[in-house]
Amino acid sequence: MKSDYDYVIVGGGLAGASAVEGIRERDAAGSILLIGEEVHLPYDRPPLSKKLWFGKKNVEDIFLHDRAFYDTHGVALALGAAASRLDPAAKRITLAGGATYGYGKLLLATGCKPRHLDIPGGDLDGICYFRDLDDYLHTRGKAAEGKSAVVVGGGFIGSELAAALNINKLDVTMIFPGELLCDRVLPDYLGRAVQQRYQEKGVRILASDKPVSFGNNGNQFVTRTWKGETIASDIVIVGVGVVPDLELARSGGLEVGNGIVVNEYLETSSPDIYAAGDNAFFPYRVLGQAMRIEHWDHALIQGRWAGRNMAGAHEPYTHLPYFFSDLFEFGYEATGEVDSRLETFADWQKENETGVIYYLRDGKVRGVMMCNVWDKVETARELIRKDETVSPEKLRGLIR
Ligand code: NAD
């Protein structure tokens, strides 16, 4: 392996792998090193809590490219390797094992790590803070029909995995501190309807509660909750949010806050170093505010964008990412500021099932959630980009 590369990408997730494509769009020959902490080739994360559980995809299908792609495109891979130190003055990066590499341009696509619960037994062996392919493989191996699972957290991971495990005929108990699941994105009435569906499907819901300890009775995990419940289960999955991985950026003295701070060209505070994906705190042009976004489409497009800019494009990031979820029969695609604290206007074709929810601020559409309405993300983006005051009645029938 060489010791100096034109481009070094730290992070073998979607943003890192997309950056390879972005670089190659503009530079066919520059040498590239991709460093990834996981031993796997870069893969898509959404199927880990969705399609892989429903027989709609196999594990082999989730990889973005096979090894031959990286060979063909002249990309050296250092997988199962954690970068531990960054020296911007010397333009070198050091791996935990001691190897060091020089870079011309560097991308930090280090993503996020799951937040751990600071409670007794919080790091008990076998408790799964669900995030990556190994977590899926571990859980899948234990998730036989008739087994039981405690799912902690009522956000994206909790709601998707509780549905997936119930569909796979496990006995599922969800625990989360809010009154309703997915309360960050769903308006109350919709959260209530979705939650009722979970209960009708047989998911036990312990809302307004949280675990205070995890233990083990020899055969099973034992979860105790703040309200005094004790639940024995074969599996415990935790999805209580993620935190950006900033250690490397900090070691190099880069500006960090709620993420690695980048400008609209995705450049960090240090020359020739870029950041993209879950860990980048960037100016979200369309919404007019700086943000960090933890979704698939954002990592995909921003990673590619950073790659192009590293290879000389110098284009401001203007993408308006979307995200999607599957909660039993209720599926949606959404874009923009989908925040349940905003005023909302719902245009239902079938109440709480099929229709569109508009999220409004000062009379302007900031976000759109399309519930069981598909392939309309571009129309929603145009509406948000218009940035015009609109009366809710004018929105009726706009997206069908
Ligand atoms: P999240 O922020 O969506 O949800 C966190 C949940 O944990 C919330 O329900 C919160 O109330 C709960 N919680 C917080 N403290 C708790 C405690 N002490 N006990 C019990 N519950 C507690 O985060 P997540 O579900 O962990 O997802 C992680 C990341 O993965 C997110 O960035 C998300 O965007 C991403 N993701 C996205 C999708 C999608 O877009 N469809 C799917 C899966 C994961």
Coordinates of C-alpha atoms and ligand atoms in Angstrom, one line a residue:
M1 CA 0.0 0.0 0.0
K2 CA 1.3 3.5 -0.9
S3 CA 1.8 6.0 1.9
D4 CA 0.6 9.1 0.1
Y5 CA -2.7 9.6 -1.8
D6 CA -4.2 12.5 -3.7
Y7 CA -7.5 11.8 -1.8
V8 CA -8.1 10.2 1.5
I9 CA -11.6 9.4 2.6
V10 CA -12.2 8.5 6.3
G11 CA -15.5 6.7 6.6
G12 CA -16.7 3.7 4.8
G13 CA -20.4 4.6 5.0
L14 CA -22.6 5.9 2.3
A15 CA -21.1 9.5 2.3
G16 CA -17.6 8.1 2.0
A17 CA -18.4 5.7 -0.8
S18 CA -20.4 8.3 -2.7
A19 CA -17.4 10.6 -2.5
V20 CA -15.4 8.1 -4.5
E21 CA -18.0 8.5 -7.3
G22 CA -17.9 12.3 -7.0
I23 CA -14.1 12.4 -7.3
R24 CA -14.1 10.1 -10.3
E25 CA -16.7 12.3 -12.1
R26 CA -13.9 14.9 -12.3
D27 CA -10.7 13.1 -11.8
A28 CA -10.1 9.8 -13.5
A29 CA -6.6 9.2 -12.3
G30 CA -6.0 10.7 -8.8
S31 CA -5.1 8.1 -6.2
I32 CA -7.8 7.4 -3.6
L33 CA -7.6 5.7 -0.2
L34 CA -10.9 4.8 1.6
I35 CA -10.5 4.0 5.3
G36 CA -13.5 2.3 7.0
E37 CA -13.9 1.2 10.6
E38 CA -16.2 -1.7 9.6
V39 CA -14.8 -4.7 7.9
H40 CA -17.6 -4.7 5.3
L41 CA -17.5 -2.9 2.0
P42 CA -19.7 0.2 2.0
Y43 CA -23.4 -0.7 2.1
D44 CA -26.9 0.9 2.3
R45 CA -28.2 1.3 5.8
P46 CA -32.0 1.6 5.3
P47 CA -32.6 -2.1 4.6
L48 CA -31.2 -3.0 8.0
S49 CA -34.4 -1.9 9.6
K50 CA -36.7 -2.4 6.7
K51 CA -36.4 -4.6 3.5
L52 CA -34.0 -7.2 4.9
W53 CA -36.7 -8.2 7.5
F54 CA -39.4 -8.6 4.9
G55 CA -37.6 -10.8 2.4
K56 CA -37.5 -7.9 -0.1
K57 CA -33.7 -7.8 -0.1
N58 CA -30.9 -10.2 0.8
V59 CA -27.7 -9.1 2.6
E60 CA -25.7 -9.5 -0.6
D61 CA -27.9 -6.9 -2.3
I62 CA -27.2 -4.0 0.1
F63 CA -23.6 -3.4 -0.9
L64 CA -23.1 -0.3 -3.0
H65 CA -20.4 -1.8 -5.1
D66 CA -18.4 -5.1 -5.2
R67 CA -14.7 -5.2 -4.6
A68 CA -14.0 -5.1 -8.3
F69 CA -15.5 -1.6 -8.6
Y70 CA -12.9 -0.3 -6.2
D71 CA -10.1 -2.1 -8.0
T72 CA -11.3 -0.9 -11.4
H73 CA -11.5 2.7 -10.1
G74 CA -8.0 2.6 -8.5
V75 CA -9.4 2.9 -4.9
A76 CA -7.2 1.4 -2.1
L77 CA -9.3 0.1 0.7
A78 CA -8.3 0.0 4.4
L79 CA -11.3 -1.7 6.0
G80 CA -11.6 -2.7 9.7
A81 CA -9.2 0.3 10.3
A82 CA -10.0 3.2 12.6
A83 CA -8.3 6.6 11.9
S84 CA -7.3 8.0 15.2
R85 CA -5.3 11.2 14.6
L86 CA -5.2 14.0 12.1
D87 CA -2.3 16.4 11.6
P88 CA -3.5 19.1 9.2
A89 CA -0.1 20.9 9.2
A90 CA 1.7 17.8 7.9
K91 CA -1.4 16.6 5.9
R92 CA -1.2 13.2 7.4
I93 CA -3.7 10.8 9.0
T94 CA -2.7 8.1 11.5
L95 CA -4.6 4.8 12.0
A96 CA -5.1 3.2 15.4
G97 CA -2.6 0.5 14.4
G98 CA 0.1 3.2 13.8
A99 CA 0.2 3.4 9.9
T100 CA 0.2 6.9 8.6
Y101 CA -0.9 8.3 5.2
G102 CA -0.4 11.6 3.5
Y103 CA -3.3 13.3 1.7
G104 CA -3.7 16.0 -0.9
K105 CA -7.4 16.4 0.0
L106 CA -9.1 14.7 2.9
L107 CA -12.8 13.9 3.5
L108 CA -14.1 13.3 7.0
A109 CA -17.2 11.1 6.5
T110 CA -17.0 9.6 10.0
G111 CA -20.8 9.6 10.6
C112 CA -22.5 9.1 13.9
K113 CA -22.3 6.6 16.8
P114 CA -25.3 5.3 18.8
R115 CA -25.9 7.1 22.0
H116 CA -25.6 4.6 24.9
L117 CA -27.9 4.6 28.0
D118 CA -26.0 5.5 31.1
I119 CA -28.0 3.1 33.4
P120 CA -27.0 -0.1 35.3
G121 CA -26.5 -2.8 32.7
G122 CA -26.5 -0.2 29.9
D123 CA -23.5 -1.9 28.3
L124 CA -24.4 -5.5 29.2
D125 CA -23.1 -8.0 26.7
G126 CA -25.7 -8.6 24.0
I127 CA -27.7 -5.4 24.4
C128 CA -27.9 -4.1 20.8
Y129 CA -27.5 -0.4 20.1
F130 CA -28.7 -0.9 16.6
R131 CA -26.8 0.9 13.9
D132 CA -24.8 -1.3 11.5
L133 CA -24.7 -4.5 9.5
D134 CA -23.2 -6.5 12.3
D135 CA -26.0 -5.4 14.6
Y136 CA -28.5 -6.6 12.0
L137 CA -26.7 -10.0 11.6
H138 CA -26.5 -10.4 15.4
T139 CA -30.2 -9.5 15.9
R140 CA -31.5 -11.5 12.9
G141 CA -29.6 -14.6 14.2
K142 CA -31.6 -14.4 17.5
A143 CA -35.0 -13.2 16.1
A144 CA -36.7 -16.6 15.6
E145 CA -40.5 -16.8 15.6
G146 CA -41.9 -16.9 19.1
K147 CA -38.9 -15.1 20.8
S148 CA -39.4 -11.9 22.7
A149 CA -37.9 -8.5 22.2
V150 CA -37.7 -5.2 24.1
V151 CA -37.2 -2.2 21.9
V152 CA -36.1 0.9 23.6
G153 CA -36.8 4.2 21.8
G154 CA -39.8 5.3 19.7
G155 CA -37.9 7.2 17.0
F156 CA -36.8 5.8 13.6
I157 CA -34.9 2.7 14.8
G158 CA -37.4 1.8 17.5
S159 CA -40.5 2.2 15.4
E160 CA -39.1 0.4 12.3
L161 CA -37.6 -2.5 14.2
A162 CA -40.6 -3.0 16.4
A163 CA -42.7 -3.4 13.3
A164 CA -40.1 -5.6 11.6
L165 CA -39.8 -7.9 14.6
N166 CA -43.6 -8.1 15.0
I167 CA -44.0 -9.0 11.4
N168 CA -41.5 -11.8 12.0
K169 CA -43.7 -13.0 14.8
L170 CA -41.8 -12.0 17.8
D171 CA -43.4 -10.7 21.0
V172 CA -42.4 -7.1 21.1
T173 CA -42.5 -4.5 23.9
M174 CA -41.6 -0.9 23.1
I175 CA -40.4 1.6 25.8
F176 CA -40.0 5.3 25.1
P177 CA -40.3 8.5 27.2
G178 CA -42.7 10.4 24.9
E179 CA -46.4 9.9 24.8
L180 CA -46.5 8.9 21.2
L181 CA -44.0 7.2 18.9
C182 CA -42.2 9.1 16.2
D183 CA -43.2 12.3 18.0
R184 CA -40.4 14.3 16.4
V185 CA -42.0 14.0 12.9
L186 CA -45.6 12.9 13.2
P187 CA -48.3 15.4 14.3
D188 CA -50.1 14.1 17.4
Y189 CA -53.2 12.8 15.8
L190 CA -51.2 10.8 13.3
G191 CA -48.8 9.5 15.9
R192 CA -51.8 8.3 17.9
A193 CA -53.3 6.5 14.9
V194 CA -50.0 4.9 14.1
Q195 CA -49.5 3.9 17.7
Q196 CA -53.0 2.3 17.8
R197 CA -52.1 0.3 14.8
Y198 CA -49.0 -1.0 16.5
Q199 CA -51.1 -2.0 19.5
E200 CA -53.7 -3.7 17.3
K201 CA -50.8 -5.7 15.7
G202 CA -49.9 -6.9 19.2
V203 CA -46.9 -4.6 20.0
R204 CA -47.0 -3.8 23.7
I205 CA -46.3 -0.1 24.2
L206 CA -44.9 1.4 27.4
A207 CA -45.1 5.1 26.5
S208 CA -44.0 7.9 28.9
D209 CA -41.6 5.4 30.5
K210 CA -37.9 4.5 30.1
P211 CA -35.6 1.7 31.2
V212 CA -33.7 2.2 34.5
S213 CA -31.6 -1.0 34.4
F214 CA -30.9 -4.0 32.3
G215 CA -29.9 -7.3 33.8
N216 CA -29.8 -11.0 33.0
N217 CA -31.6 -13.9 34.7
G218 CA -29.4 -16.6 33.1
N219 CA -31.6 -17.2 30.0
Q220 CA -33.0 -13.8 29.2
F221 CA -32.5 -10.1 29.6
V222 CA -34.5 -8.4 32.3
T223 CA -35.4 -4.7 31.7
R224 CA -36.8 -2.6 34.6
T225 CA -38.5 0.6 33.9
W226 CA -39.0 3.9 35.7
K227 CA -42.7 3.2 36.2
G228 CA -41.9 -0.2 37.8
E229 CA -42.4 -2.7 35.0
T230 CA -40.1 -5.7 34.7
I231 CA -39.9 -7.3 31.3
A232 CA -37.9 -10.5 30.5
S233 CA -36.9 -10.8 26.8
D234 CA -34.6 -12.7 24.5
I235 CA -33.5 -9.6 22.7
V236 CA -33.0 -6.0 23.7
I237 CA -32.6 -3.4 21.0
V238 CA -31.9 0.2 21.8
G239 CA -32.3 3.2 19.4
V240 CA -32.1 6.3 21.5
G241 CA -30.5 8.6 19.0
V242 CA -27.0 9.1 17.7
V243 CA -24.1 11.5 18.2
P244 CA -21.7 12.7 15.6
D245 CA -18.2 11.2 15.6
L246 CA -16.0 14.2 16.0
E247 CA -12.8 12.8 17.6
L248 CA -10.7 12.8 14.5
A249 CA -11.8 16.4 13.6
R250 CA -11.0 17.5 17.2
S251 CA -7.6 15.8 17.1
G252 CA -6.8 18.0 14.1
G253 CA -8.1 21.2 15.8
L254 CA -11.0 21.6 13.3
E255 CA -14.0 23.8 14.3
V256 CA -16.7 21.5 15.6
G257 CA -20.1 22.1 17.3
N258 CA -23.1 20.0 16.7
G259 CA -21.0 18.3 14.0
I260 CA -18.0 19.3 12.0
V261 CA -18.6 22.8 10.8
V262 CA -18.4 23.2 7.0
N263 CA -19.2 26.0 4.6
E264 CA -21.5 25.7 1.6
Y265 CA -18.7 24.1 -0.4
L266 CA -18.4 21.4 2.4
E267 CA -14.9 22.7 3.4
T268 CA -14.0 22.6 7.1
S269 CA -12.1 25.3 8.9
S270 CA -8.8 23.6 7.8
P271 CA -7.6 23.9 4.2
D272 CA -8.0 20.8 2.0
I273 CA -10.2 19.0 4.5
Y274 CA -13.9 18.5 3.8
A275 CA -16.7 16.8 5.7
A276 CA -20.0 15.3 4.5
G277 CA -22.9 13.1 5.7
D278 CA -24.3 12.6 9.2
N279 CA -21.4 14.4 10.9
A280 CA -21.3 17.6 8.9
F281 CA -22.9 20.8 10.3
F282 CA -23.6 22.7 7.1
P283 CA -25.5 25.7 5.8
Y284 CA -28.8 24.2 4.6
R285 CA -29.4 26.7 1.8
V286 CA -33.0 26.0 1.0
L287 CA -34.1 26.3 4.6
G288 CA -31.8 29.2 5.4
Q289 CA -30.2 27.7 8.5
A290 CA -27.2 25.6 9.5
M291 CA -28.1 22.0 10.3
R292 CA -26.9 18.4 10.6
I293 CA -28.9 15.8 8.8
E294 CA -28.9 12.1 9.6
H295 CA -30.6 10.6 6.6
W296 CA -29.7 8.3 3.7
D297 CA -30.3 10.6 0.8
H298 CA -28.3 13.4 2.4
A299 CA -25.3 11.1 2.9
L300 CA -25.6 9.8 -0.7
I301 CA -25.8 13.2 -2.3
Q302 CA -23.6 15.3 0.0
G303 CA -20.8 12.7 -0.1
R304 CA -20.8 12.8 -3.9
W305 CA -20.9 16.6 -3.8
A306 CA -17.9 16.7 -1.5
G307 CA -16.0 14.3 -3.8
R308 CA -16.7 16.6 -6.8
N309 CA -15.6 19.7 -4.8
M310 CA -12.4 17.9 -3.6
A311 CA -11.7 17.3 -7.3
G312 CA -12.0 21.0 -8.1
A313 CA -15.7 21.6 -8.8
H314 CA -16.3 24.3 -6.1
E315 CA -20.1 24.1 -6.2
P316 CA -22.3 25.2 -3.2
Y317 CA -24.4 22.4 -1.7
T318 CA -28.0 23.0 -2.6
H319 CA -29.7 19.6 -2.3
L320 CA -32.9 19.2 -0.4
P321 CA -32.7 15.6 0.9
Y322 CA -35.6 13.4 1.5
F323 CA -36.2 10.4 3.9
F324 CA -38.6 7.6 4.1
S325 CA -40.0 5.1 6.6
D326 CA -42.1 1.9 6.8
L327 CA -44.3 1.4 9.8
F328 CA -46.5 -1.6 9.0
E329 CA -48.8 -0.5 6.2
F330 CA -48.1 3.1 6.8
G331 CA -45.1 4.2 4.7
Y332 CA -44.0 7.7 3.8
E333 CA -41.5 9.8 2.0
A334 CA -40.7 13.3 3.4
T335 CA -38.5 16.3 2.6
G336 CA -37.6 19.6 4.2
E337 CA -38.3 20.6 7.8
V338 CA -40.5 17.8 8.9
D339 CA -40.8 18.9 12.5
S340 CA -44.0 18.1 14.5
R341 CA -43.7 21.4 16.4
L342 CA -44.5 23.3 13.2
E343 CA -48.1 24.1 12.2
T344 CA -49.4 21.4 9.9
F345 CA -52.1 21.1 7.2
A346 CA -53.1 17.6 6.1
D347 CA -54.7 16.8 2.8
W348 CA -56.0 13.2 3.2
Q349 CA -57.4 11.0 0.6
K350 CA -57.9 8.4 3.3
E351 CA -57.6 9.7 6.8
N352 CA -54.3 9.0 8.6
E353 CA -53.3 6.6 5.8
T354 CA -53.1 8.1 2.3
G355 CA -52.4 11.8 1.8
V356 CA -50.0 14.6 2.3
I357 CA -49.0 16.6 5.4
Y358 CA -47.6 20.1 4.9
Y359 CA -45.4 21.6 7.6
L360 CA -45.7 25.4 7.6
R361 CA -43.8 28.3 9.2
D362 CA -45.2 31.8 8.8
G363 CA -47.6 30.5 6.1
K364 CA -44.7 29.0 4.0
V365 CA -44.3 25.3 3.3
R366 CA -41.1 24.2 5.0
G367 CA -41.6 20.4 4.9
V368 CA -43.8 17.8 3.2
M369 CA -44.6 14.3 4.3
M370 CA -46.3 12.1 1.6
C371 CA -48.1 9.2 3.4
N372 CA -48.5 6.2 1.1
V373 CA -48.1 8.7 -1.8
W374 CA -45.1 7.8 -3.8
D375 CA -42.7 9.4 -6.3
K376 CA -43.7 13.0 -5.6
V377 CA -40.6 14.2 -3.8
E378 CA -39.6 16.5 -6.6
T379 CA -43.0 18.3 -6.6
A380 CA -42.6 18.7 -2.8
R381 CA -39.1 20.1 -3.2
E382 CA -40.3 22.7 -5.8
L383 CA -43.0 23.9 -3.4
I384 CA -40.5 24.3 -0.5
R385 CA -38.0 26.1 -2.8
K386 CA -40.7 28.6 -3.9
D387 CA -40.6 30.0 -0.4
E388 CA -44.0 31.7 -0.8
T389 CA -46.8 32.3 1.6
V390 CA -49.6 30.0 0.6
S391 CA -53.1 29.5 2.0
P392 CA -53.6 25.9 3.2
E393 CA -56.7 25.5 1.0
K394 CA -54.5 26.1 -2.1
L395 CA -52.5 23.1 -1.1
R396 CA -55.4 20.7 -1.3
G397 CA -55.1 18.3 -4.2
L398 CA -51.6 19.7 -5.1
I399 CA -49.8 16.4 -4.5
R400 CA -51.8 13.2 -5.2
Ligands
NAD1 P1 -34.3 9.0 17.0 O1 -33.7 10.3 17.4 O2 -35.1 8.9 15.8 O3 -35.1 8.5 18.2 C1 -34.6 8.4 19.5 C2 -35.8 7.9 20.4 O4 -35.2 7.5 21.6 C3 -36.9 8.8 20.7 O5 -38.1 8.2 20.6 C4 -36.6 9.3 22.1 O6 -37.7 9.7 22.8 C5 -36.1 8.0 22.7 N1 -35.3 8.1 23.9 C6 -34.4 9.1 24.3 N2 -33.9 8.8 25.5 C7 -34.5 7.6 25.9 C8 -34.4 6.8 27.1 N3 -33.6 7.2 28.1 N4 -35.1 5.7 27.1 C9 -35.9 5.3 26.1 N5 -36.1 6.1 25.0 C10 -35.3 7.2 24.9 O7 -33.0 8.1 16.9 P2 -32.9 6.5 16.4 O8 -34.2 6.0 16.3 O9 -31.9 5.9 17.4 O10 -32.2 6.6 15.0 C11 -30.9 6.9 14.9 C12 -30.5 7.5 13.6 O11 -30.8 6.7 12.5 C13 -31.3 8.8 13.4 O12 -30.3 9.7 13.0 C14 -32.2 8.5 12.2 O13 -32.3 9.6 11.4 C15 -31.5 7.3 11.5 N6 -32.5 6.4 10.9 C16 -33.3 6.9 10.0 C17 -34.3 6.1 9.4 C18 -35.1 6.7 8.4 O14 -34.9 7.7 7.8 N7 -36.2 6.0 8.0 C19 -34.4 4.8 9.9 C20 -33.6 4.3 10.9 C21 -32.6 5.2 11.4

